[in-house]
Short mmCIF file of C-alpha atoms in Angstrom, two decimals:
data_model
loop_
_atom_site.label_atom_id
_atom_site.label_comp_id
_atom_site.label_asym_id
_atom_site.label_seq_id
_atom_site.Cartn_x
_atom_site.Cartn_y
_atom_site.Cartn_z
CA UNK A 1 0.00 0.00 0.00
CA UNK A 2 1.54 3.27 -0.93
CA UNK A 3 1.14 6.32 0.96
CA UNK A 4 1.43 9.49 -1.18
CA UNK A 5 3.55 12.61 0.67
CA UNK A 6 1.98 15.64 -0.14
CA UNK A 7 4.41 17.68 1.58
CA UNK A 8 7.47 17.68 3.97
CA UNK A 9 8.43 19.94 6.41
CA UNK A 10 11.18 22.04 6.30
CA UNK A 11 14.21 21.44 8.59
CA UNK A 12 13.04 18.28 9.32
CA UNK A 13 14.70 14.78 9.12
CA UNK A 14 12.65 13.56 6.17
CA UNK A 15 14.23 16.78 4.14
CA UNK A 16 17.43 16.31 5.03
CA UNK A 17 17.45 12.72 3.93
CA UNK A 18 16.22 14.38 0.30
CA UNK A 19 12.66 12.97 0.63
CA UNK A 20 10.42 14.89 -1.43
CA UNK A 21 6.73 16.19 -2.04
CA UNK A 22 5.16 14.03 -4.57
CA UNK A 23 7.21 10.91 -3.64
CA UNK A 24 4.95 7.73 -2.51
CA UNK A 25 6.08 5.78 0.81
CA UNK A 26 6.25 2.24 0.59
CA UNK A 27 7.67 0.16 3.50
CA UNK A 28 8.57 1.43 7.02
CA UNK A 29 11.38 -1.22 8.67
CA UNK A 30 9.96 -3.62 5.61
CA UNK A 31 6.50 -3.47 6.59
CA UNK A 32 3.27 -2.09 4.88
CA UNK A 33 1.79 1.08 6.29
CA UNK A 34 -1.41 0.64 6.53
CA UNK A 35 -2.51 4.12 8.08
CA UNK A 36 -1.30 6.63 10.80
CA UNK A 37 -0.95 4.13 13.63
CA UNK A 38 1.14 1.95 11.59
CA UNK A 39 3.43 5.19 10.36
CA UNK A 40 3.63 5.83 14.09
CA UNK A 41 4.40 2.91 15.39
CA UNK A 42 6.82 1.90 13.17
CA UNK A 43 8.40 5.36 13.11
CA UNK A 44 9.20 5.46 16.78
CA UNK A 45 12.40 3.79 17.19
CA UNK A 46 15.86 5.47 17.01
CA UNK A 47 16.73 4.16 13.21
CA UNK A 48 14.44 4.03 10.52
CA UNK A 49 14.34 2.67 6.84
CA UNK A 50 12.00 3.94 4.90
CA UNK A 51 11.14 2.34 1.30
CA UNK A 52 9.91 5.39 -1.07
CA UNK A 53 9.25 5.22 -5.00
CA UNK A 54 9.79 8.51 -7.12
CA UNK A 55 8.98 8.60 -10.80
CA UNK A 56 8.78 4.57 -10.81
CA UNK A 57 11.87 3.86 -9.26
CA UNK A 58 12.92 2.78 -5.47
CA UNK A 59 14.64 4.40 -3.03
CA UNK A 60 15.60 2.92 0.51
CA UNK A 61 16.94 5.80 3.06
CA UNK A 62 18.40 4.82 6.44
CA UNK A 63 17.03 7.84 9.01
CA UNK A 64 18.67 8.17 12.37
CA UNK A 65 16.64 10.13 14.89
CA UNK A 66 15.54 10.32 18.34
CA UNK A 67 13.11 7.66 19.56
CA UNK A 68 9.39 9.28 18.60
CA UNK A 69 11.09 12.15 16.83
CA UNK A 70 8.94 13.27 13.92
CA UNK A 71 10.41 12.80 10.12
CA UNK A 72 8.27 15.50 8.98
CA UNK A 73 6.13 13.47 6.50
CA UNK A 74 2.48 15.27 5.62
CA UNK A 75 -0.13 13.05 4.19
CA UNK A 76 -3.44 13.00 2.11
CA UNK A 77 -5.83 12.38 4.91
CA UNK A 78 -5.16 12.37 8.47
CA UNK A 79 -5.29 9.08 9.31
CA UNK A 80 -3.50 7.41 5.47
CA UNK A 81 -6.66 6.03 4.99
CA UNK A 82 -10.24 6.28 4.88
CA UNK A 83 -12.58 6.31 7.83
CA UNK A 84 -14.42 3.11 8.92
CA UNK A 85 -17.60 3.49 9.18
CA UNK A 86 -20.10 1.60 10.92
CA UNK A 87 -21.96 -1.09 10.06
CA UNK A 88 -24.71 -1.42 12.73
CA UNK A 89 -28.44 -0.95 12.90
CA UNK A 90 -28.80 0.07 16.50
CA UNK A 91 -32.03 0.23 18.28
CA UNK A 92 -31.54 3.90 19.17
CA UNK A 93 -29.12 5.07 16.49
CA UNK A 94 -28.94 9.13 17.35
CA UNK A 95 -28.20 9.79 13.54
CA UNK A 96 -31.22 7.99 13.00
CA UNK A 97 -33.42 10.55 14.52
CA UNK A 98 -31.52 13.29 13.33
CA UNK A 99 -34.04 16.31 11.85
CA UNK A 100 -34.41 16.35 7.99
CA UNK A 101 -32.62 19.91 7.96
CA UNK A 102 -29.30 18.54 9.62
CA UNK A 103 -26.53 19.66 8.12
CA UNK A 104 -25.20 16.07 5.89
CA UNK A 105 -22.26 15.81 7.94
CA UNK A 106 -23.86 15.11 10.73
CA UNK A 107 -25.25 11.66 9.26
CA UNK A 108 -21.81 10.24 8.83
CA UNK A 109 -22.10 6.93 10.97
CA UNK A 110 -18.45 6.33 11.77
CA UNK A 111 -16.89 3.42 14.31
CA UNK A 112 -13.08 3.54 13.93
CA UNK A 113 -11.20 2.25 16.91
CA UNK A 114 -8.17 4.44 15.30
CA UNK A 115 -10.67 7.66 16.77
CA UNK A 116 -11.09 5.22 19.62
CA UNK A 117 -7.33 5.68 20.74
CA UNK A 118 -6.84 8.63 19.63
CA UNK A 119 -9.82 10.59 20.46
CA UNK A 120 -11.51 8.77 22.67
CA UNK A 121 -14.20 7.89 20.60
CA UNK A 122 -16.61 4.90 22.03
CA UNK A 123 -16.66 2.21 18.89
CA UNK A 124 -18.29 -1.53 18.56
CA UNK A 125 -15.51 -3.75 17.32
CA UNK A 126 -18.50 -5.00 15.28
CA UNK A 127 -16.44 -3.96 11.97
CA UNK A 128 -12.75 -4.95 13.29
CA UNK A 129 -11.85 -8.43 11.61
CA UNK A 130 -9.54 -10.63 13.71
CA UNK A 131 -6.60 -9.52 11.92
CA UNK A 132 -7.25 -6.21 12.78
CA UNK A 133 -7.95 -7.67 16.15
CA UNK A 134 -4.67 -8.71 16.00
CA UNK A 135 -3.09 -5.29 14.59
CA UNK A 136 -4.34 -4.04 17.50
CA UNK A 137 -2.70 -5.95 19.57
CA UNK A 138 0.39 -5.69 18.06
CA UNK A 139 0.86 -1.91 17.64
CA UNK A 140 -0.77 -1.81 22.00
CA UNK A 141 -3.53 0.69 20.91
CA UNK A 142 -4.56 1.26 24.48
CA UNK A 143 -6.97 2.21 25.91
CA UNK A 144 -9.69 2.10 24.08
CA UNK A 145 -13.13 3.11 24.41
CA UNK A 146 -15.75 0.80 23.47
CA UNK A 147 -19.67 0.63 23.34
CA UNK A 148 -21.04 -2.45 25.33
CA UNK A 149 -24.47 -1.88 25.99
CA UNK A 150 -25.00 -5.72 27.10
CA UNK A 151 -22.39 -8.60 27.21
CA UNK A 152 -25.10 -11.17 26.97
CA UNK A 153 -24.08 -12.07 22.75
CA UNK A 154 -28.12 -12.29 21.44
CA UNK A 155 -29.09 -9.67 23.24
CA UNK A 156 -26.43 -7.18 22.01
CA UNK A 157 -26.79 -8.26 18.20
CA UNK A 158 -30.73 -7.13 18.82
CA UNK A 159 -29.21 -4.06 19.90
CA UNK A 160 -26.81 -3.21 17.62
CA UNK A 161 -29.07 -4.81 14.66
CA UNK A 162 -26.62 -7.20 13.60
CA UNK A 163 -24.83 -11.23 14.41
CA UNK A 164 -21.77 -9.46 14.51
CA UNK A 165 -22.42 -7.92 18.06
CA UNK A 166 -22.45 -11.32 19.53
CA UNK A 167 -18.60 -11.36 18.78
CA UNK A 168 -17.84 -9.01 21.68
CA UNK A 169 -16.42 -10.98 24.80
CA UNK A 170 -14.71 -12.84 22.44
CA UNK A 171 -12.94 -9.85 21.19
CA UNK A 172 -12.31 -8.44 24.57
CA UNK A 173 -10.90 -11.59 26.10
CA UNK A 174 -8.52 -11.22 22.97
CA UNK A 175 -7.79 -7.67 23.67
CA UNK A 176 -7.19 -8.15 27.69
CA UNK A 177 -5.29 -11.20 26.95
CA UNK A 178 -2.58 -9.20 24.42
CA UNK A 179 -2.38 -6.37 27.22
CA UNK A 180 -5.05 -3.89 25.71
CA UNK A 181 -6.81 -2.14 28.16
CA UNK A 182 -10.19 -0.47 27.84
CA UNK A 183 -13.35 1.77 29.31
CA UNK A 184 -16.87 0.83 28.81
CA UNK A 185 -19.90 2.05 28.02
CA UNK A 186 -23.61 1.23 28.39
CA UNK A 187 -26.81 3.00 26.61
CA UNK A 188 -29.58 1.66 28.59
CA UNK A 189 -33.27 1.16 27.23
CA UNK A 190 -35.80 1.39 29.73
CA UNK A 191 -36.29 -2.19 29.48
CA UNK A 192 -34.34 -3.78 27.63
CA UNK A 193 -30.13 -3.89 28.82
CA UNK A 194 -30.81 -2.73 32.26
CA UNK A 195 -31.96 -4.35 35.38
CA UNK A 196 -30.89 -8.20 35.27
CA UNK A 197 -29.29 -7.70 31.77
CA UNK A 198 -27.14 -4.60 33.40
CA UNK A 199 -26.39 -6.91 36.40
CA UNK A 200 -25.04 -9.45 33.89
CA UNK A 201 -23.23 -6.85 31.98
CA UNK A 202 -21.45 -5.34 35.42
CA UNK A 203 -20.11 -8.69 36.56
CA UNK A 204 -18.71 -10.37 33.19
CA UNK A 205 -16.81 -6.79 32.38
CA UNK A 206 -15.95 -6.44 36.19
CA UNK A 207 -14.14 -9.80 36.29
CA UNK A 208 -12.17 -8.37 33.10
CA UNK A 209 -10.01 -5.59 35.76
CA UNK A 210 -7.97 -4.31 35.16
CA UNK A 211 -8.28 -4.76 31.66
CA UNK A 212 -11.76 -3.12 31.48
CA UNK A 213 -10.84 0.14 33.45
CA UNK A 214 -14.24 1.40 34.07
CA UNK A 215 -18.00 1.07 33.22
CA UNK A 216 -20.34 4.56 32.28
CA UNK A 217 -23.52 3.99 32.33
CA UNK A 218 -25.66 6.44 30.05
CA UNK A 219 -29.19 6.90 29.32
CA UNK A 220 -30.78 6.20 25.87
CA UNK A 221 -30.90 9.77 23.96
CA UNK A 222 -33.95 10.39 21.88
CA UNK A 223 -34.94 13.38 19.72
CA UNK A 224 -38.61 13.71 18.94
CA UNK A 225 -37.95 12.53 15.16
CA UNK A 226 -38.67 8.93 15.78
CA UNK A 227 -40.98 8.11 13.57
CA UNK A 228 -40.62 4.49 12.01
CA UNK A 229 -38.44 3.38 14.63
CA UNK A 230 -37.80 1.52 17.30
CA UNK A 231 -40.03 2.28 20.57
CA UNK A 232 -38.19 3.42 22.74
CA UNK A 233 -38.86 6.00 26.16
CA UNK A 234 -36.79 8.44 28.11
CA UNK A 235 -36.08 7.28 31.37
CA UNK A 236 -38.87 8.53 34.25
CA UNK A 237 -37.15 9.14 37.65
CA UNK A 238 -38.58 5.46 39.14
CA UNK A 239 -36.51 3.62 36.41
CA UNK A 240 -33.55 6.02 36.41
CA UNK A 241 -33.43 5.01 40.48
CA UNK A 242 -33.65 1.47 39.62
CA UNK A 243 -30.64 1.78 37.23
CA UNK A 244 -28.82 4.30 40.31
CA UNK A 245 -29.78 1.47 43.15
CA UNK A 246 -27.95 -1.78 40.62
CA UNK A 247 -24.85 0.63 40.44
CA UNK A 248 -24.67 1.65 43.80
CA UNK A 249 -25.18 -2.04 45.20
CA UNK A 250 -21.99 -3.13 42.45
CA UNK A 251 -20.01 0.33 43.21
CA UNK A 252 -19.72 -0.79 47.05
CA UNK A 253 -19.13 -4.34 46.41
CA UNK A 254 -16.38 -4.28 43.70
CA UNK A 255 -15.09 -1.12 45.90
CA UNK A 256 -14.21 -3.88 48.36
CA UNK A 257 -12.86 -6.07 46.14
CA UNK A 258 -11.20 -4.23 43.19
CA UNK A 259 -10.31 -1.37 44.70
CA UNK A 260 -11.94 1.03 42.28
CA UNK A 261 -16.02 1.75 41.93
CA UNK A 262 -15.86 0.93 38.58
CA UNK A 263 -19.58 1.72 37.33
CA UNK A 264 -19.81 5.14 36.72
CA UNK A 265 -23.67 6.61 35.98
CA UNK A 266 -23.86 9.37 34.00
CA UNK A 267 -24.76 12.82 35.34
CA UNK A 268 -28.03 12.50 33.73
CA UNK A 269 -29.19 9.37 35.54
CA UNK A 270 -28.93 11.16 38.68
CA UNK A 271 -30.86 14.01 37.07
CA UNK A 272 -33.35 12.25 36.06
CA UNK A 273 -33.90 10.58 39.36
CA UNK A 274 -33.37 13.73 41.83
CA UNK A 275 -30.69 12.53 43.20
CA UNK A 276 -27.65 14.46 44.20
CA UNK A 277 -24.30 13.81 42.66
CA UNK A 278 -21.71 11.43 44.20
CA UNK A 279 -19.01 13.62 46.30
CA UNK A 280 -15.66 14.30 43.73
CA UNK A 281 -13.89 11.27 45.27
CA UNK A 282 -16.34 8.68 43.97
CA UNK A 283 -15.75 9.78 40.56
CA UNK A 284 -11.47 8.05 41.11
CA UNK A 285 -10.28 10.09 38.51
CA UNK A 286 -12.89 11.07 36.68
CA UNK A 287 -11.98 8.59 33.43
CA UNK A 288 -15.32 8.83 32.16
CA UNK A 289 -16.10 12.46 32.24
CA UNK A 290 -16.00 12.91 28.31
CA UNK A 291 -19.18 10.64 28.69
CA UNK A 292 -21.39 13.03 31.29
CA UNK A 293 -19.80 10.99 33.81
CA UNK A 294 -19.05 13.83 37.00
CA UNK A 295 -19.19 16.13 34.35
CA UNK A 296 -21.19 18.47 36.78
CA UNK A 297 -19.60 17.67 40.06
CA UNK A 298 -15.89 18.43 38.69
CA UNK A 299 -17.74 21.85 37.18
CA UNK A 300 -18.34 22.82 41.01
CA UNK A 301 -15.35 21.12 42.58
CA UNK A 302 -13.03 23.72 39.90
CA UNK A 303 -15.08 26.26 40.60
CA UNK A 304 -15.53 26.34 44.68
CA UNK A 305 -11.29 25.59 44.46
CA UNK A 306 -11.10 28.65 42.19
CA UNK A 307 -13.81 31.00 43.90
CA UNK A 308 -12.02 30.02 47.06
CA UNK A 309 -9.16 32.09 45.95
CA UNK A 310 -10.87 35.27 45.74
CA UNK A 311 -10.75 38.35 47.96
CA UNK A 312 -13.92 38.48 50.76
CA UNK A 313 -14.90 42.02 49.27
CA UNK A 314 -15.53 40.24 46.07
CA UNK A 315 -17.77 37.68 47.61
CA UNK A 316 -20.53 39.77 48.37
CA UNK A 317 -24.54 38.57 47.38
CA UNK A 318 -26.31 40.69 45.37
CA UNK A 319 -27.20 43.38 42.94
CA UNK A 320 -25.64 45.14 40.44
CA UNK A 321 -24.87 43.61 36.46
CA UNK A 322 -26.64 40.58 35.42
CA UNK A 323 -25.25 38.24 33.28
CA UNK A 324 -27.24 35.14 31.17
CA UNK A 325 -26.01 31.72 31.34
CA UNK A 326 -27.80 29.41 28.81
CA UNK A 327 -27.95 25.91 29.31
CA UNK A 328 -30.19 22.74 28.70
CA UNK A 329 -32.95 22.07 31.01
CA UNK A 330 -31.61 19.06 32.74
CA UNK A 331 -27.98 20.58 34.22
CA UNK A 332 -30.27 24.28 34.86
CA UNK A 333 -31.27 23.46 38.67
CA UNK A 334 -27.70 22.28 39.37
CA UNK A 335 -25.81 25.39 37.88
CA UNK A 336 -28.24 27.60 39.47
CA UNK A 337 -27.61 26.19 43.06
CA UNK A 338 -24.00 26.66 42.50
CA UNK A 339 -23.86 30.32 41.43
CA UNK A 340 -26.18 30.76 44.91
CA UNK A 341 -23.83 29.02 46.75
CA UNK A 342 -20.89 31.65 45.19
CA UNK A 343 -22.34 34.96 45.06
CA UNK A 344 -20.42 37.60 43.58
CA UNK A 345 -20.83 41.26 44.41
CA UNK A 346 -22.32 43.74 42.58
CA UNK A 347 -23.09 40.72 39.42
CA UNK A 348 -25.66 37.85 39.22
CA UNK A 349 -25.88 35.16 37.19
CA UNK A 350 -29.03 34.26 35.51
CA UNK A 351 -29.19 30.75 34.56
CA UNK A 352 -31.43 30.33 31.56
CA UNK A 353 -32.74 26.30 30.90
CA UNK A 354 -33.46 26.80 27.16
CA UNK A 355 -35.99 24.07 25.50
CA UNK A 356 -34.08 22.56 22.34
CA UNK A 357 -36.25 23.21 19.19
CA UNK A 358 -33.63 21.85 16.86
CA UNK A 359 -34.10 18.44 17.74
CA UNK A 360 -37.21 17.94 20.17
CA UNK A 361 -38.03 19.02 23.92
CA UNK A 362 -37.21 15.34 24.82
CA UNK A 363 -33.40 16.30 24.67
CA UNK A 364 -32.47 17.95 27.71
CA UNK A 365 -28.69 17.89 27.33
CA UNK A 366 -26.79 21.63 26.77
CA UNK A 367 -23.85 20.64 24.08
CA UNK A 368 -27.11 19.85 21.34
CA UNK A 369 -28.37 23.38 21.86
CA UNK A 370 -28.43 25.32 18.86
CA UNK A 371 -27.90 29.10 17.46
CA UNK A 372 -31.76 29.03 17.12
CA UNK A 373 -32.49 27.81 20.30
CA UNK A 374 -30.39 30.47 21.53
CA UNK A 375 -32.21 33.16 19.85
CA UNK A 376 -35.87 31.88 20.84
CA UNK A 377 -35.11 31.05 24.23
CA UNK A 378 -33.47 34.51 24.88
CA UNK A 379 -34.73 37.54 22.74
CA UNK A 380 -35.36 40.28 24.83
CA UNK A 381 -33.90 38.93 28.14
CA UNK A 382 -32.08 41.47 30.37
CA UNK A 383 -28.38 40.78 30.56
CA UNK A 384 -24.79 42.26 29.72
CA UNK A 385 -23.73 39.04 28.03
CA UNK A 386 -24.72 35.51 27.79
CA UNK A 387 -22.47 32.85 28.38
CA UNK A 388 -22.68 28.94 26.61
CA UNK A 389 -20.93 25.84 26.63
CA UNK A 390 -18.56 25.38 24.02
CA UNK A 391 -19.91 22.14 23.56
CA UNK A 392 -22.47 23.80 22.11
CA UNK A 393 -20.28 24.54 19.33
CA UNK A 394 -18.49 22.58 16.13
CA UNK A 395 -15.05 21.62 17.55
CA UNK A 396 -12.49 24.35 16.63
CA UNK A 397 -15.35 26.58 14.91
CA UNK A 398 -17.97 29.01 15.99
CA UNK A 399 -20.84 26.97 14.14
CA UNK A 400 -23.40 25.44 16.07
CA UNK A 401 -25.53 22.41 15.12
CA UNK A 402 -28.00 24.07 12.92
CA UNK A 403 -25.23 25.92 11.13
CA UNK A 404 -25.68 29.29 12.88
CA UNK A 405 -22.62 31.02 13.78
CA UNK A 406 -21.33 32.55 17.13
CA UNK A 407 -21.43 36.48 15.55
CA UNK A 408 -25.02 35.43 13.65
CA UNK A 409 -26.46 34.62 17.33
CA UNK A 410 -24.91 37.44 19.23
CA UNK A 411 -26.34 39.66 16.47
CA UNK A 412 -29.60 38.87 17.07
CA UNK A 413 -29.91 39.06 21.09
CA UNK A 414 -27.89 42.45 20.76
CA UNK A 415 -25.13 40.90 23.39
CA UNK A 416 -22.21 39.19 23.06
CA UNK A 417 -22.36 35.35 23.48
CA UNK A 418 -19.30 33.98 24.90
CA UNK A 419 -18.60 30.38 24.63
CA UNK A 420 -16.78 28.96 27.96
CA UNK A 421 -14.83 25.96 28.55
CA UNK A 422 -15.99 23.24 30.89
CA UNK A 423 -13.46 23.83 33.79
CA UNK A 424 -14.68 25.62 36.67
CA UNK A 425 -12.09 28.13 37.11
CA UNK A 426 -12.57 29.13 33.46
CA UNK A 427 -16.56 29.44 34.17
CA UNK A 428 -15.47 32.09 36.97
CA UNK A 429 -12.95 33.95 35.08
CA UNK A 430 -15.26 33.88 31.87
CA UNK A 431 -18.27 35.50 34.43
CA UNK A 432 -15.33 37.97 36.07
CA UNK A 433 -14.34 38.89 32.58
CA UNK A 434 -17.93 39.47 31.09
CA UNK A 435 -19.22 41.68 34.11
CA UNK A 436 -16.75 44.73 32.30
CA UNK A 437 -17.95 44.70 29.12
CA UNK A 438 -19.71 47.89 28.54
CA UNK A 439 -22.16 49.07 25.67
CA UNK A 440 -24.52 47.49 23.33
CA UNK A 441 -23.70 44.75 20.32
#
């Protein structure tokens, strides 16, 4: 397999050794490349020899470097190949119920474990081969992040809508066996993978540790554009305890005997029950938080750490500039007993649970807010500025979901809206910073 260099950096080792733009790379160390992780991999040791055709003819070029030091080799695509996508029919498939005006890109369906390692991605293994399996193995992609949902084989194919999902503690004995470790995940269906099926699925991944690092347990999404599928319900706050009580029950026991908690519910379980969060030490260290998992409860730990810091005469209740913070309806009564808990003198923030029009009241979450939700749920409210997650927005853009843009939305509400990280110190210096802006939009 040839991998075509589009360019090479200049300075670097690849340019010195007179590779050039244009030239195709053949063999690493006398191996294939099969994408980035194999270019990687095999690039990491102290001398490399790199096979590389120009103009039909072969070139071998003996490179000595630093271990991991970079050759300065630019590719067509990212990963020197293209992206797997997936291959499943899953019962609650979230592109599935995606509104007819999403923007296209948001119906890719893609399962790579390459994103897996490298971005954390949660994937099925239902489209990894057992040579890949293998590859795997071989090149220690770990950890990786992979979507369970249930161990028992039939009942995952039903899930995933295909025989392949029965593969899957097959494939992870493989993977623990060869020294990959891994985190879990679980959507539950009211129903259908939780109660006895989640017990199941707790104690055949939990006798996997320390391979399997850790279990979050998330609640099915669903968008009001259902129709035609599988029926499926939100969680009511009797069956989101039920799902809390199994955790808690396994969280003490394999506490005692692992060491670690291990099953991590989301954030939104314990919303959707009205329950309060587990303290910051139950989340270990917080290895699931990309999933909603203590999401909340690090959000106040940073911020009470950071607030803490703070002169007295700044700590005062009351009064004074009012800014907006905008945020889905489920996280809204949390946020709003934290700023009470912080005051700030002469500002208040104004926590705003916006309904999401975009894809249904039913999703409650803030990161799938959009520009227009924005714009409905706030026109004409009172407030210097508003402040969002950047969740909210495309990752390294200011376009949300329904392809309004950050300057488009503060436009229209006349105020600037300020995207924020999720750290709590940068929520507090975000609200410090936006309490001086003067003047209009």
């Amino acid at each position: 397999m040839a991998q075509r260099i589009v360019s090479v950096d200049g300075g670097s080792l690849a340019q010195a050794a007179g590779i050039r733009a244009g030239d195709e790379l053949l063999r690493v160390n006398g191996e294939t490349v099969v994408d980035l992780l194999d270019y990687e991999a095999l690039c990491a040791d102290a001398r490399v020899r790199l096979r590389v055709r120009r103009g039909g003819e072969e070139t071998e070029y003996d490179v000595e470097k630093d271990e991991y030091e970079p050759l300065g080799l630019n590719f067509e695509t990212p990963l020197m190949s293209g992206m797997r996508l997936c291959c499943n029919k899953c019962l609650f498939c979230f592109v599935d119920q995606l509104p007819q005006n999403a923007r296209p890109s948001l119906r890719l369906k893609d399962d790579d474990w390459r994103m897996s390692l490298m971005m954390g991605n949660y994937v099925t293994l239902t489209n990894v081969s057992d040579h890949e399996l293998d590859r795997i193995i071989r090149r220690h992609a770990s950890p990786l992040y992979i979507s369970v949902h249930a161990m028992e084989p039939g009942l995952r194919s039903r899930i995933l809508g295909t025989p392949r999902g029965a593969r899957l503690p097959e494939q992870l004995k493989r993977l623990a066996g060869g020294g990959i470790e891994f985190h879990a995940q679980a959507v539950l269906c009211p129903g259908l993978n939780d109660g006895e099926a989640l017990a199941d699925t707790i104690e055949k991944l939990a006798a996997m540790h320390p391979a399997a690092r850790s279990l979050a347990l998330v609640p099915v999404g669903l968008t009001d554009c259902r129709e035609g599928l599988h029926p499926l319900h939100k969680y009511t706050p009797e069956e989101a305890r039920g799902v809390l009580d199994i955790a808690e029950r396994w969280r003490e026991r394999l506490l005692k005997k692992l060491g670690t908690r291990f099953v991590f519910p989301s954030d939104e379980f314990y919303l959707a029950a009205g329950r309060p969060l587990p303290e910051d030490g139950e989340y270990e260290d917080y290895e699931q938080i990309d999933d909603g998992v203590g999401m909340l409860r690090l959000l106040e730990t940073e911020f009470s750490e950071a607030y803490a810091d703070l002169p007295e005469e700044r700590k005062q209740p009351g009064g004074g500039k009012t800014l907006l913070a905008a945020c889905g309806v489920s996280a809204a009564p949390f946020l709003r007993q934290m700023f009470a808990a912080h005051p700030l003198t002469g500002l208040t923030v104004d926590v705003r649970a916006l309904e999401n029009g975009f894809f249904g009241p039913s999703v409650t979450v803030s990161g799938l807010l959009t520009g227009g939700d924005l714009v409905r749920g706030l026109q004409g409210a009172e407030g210097a500025a508003v402040l969002i997650s950047a969740c909210m927005l495309r990752d390294g853009e200011t376009v949300f979901l329904d392809d309004m843009t950050l300057e488009e939305v503060s436009r229209a509400l006349k105020k600037p809206v300020i995207p924020v990280g999720r750290r709590g110190d940068e929520v507090l210096s975000a609200i410090l910073e936006a309490s001086t802006w003067q003047g209009r939009w």
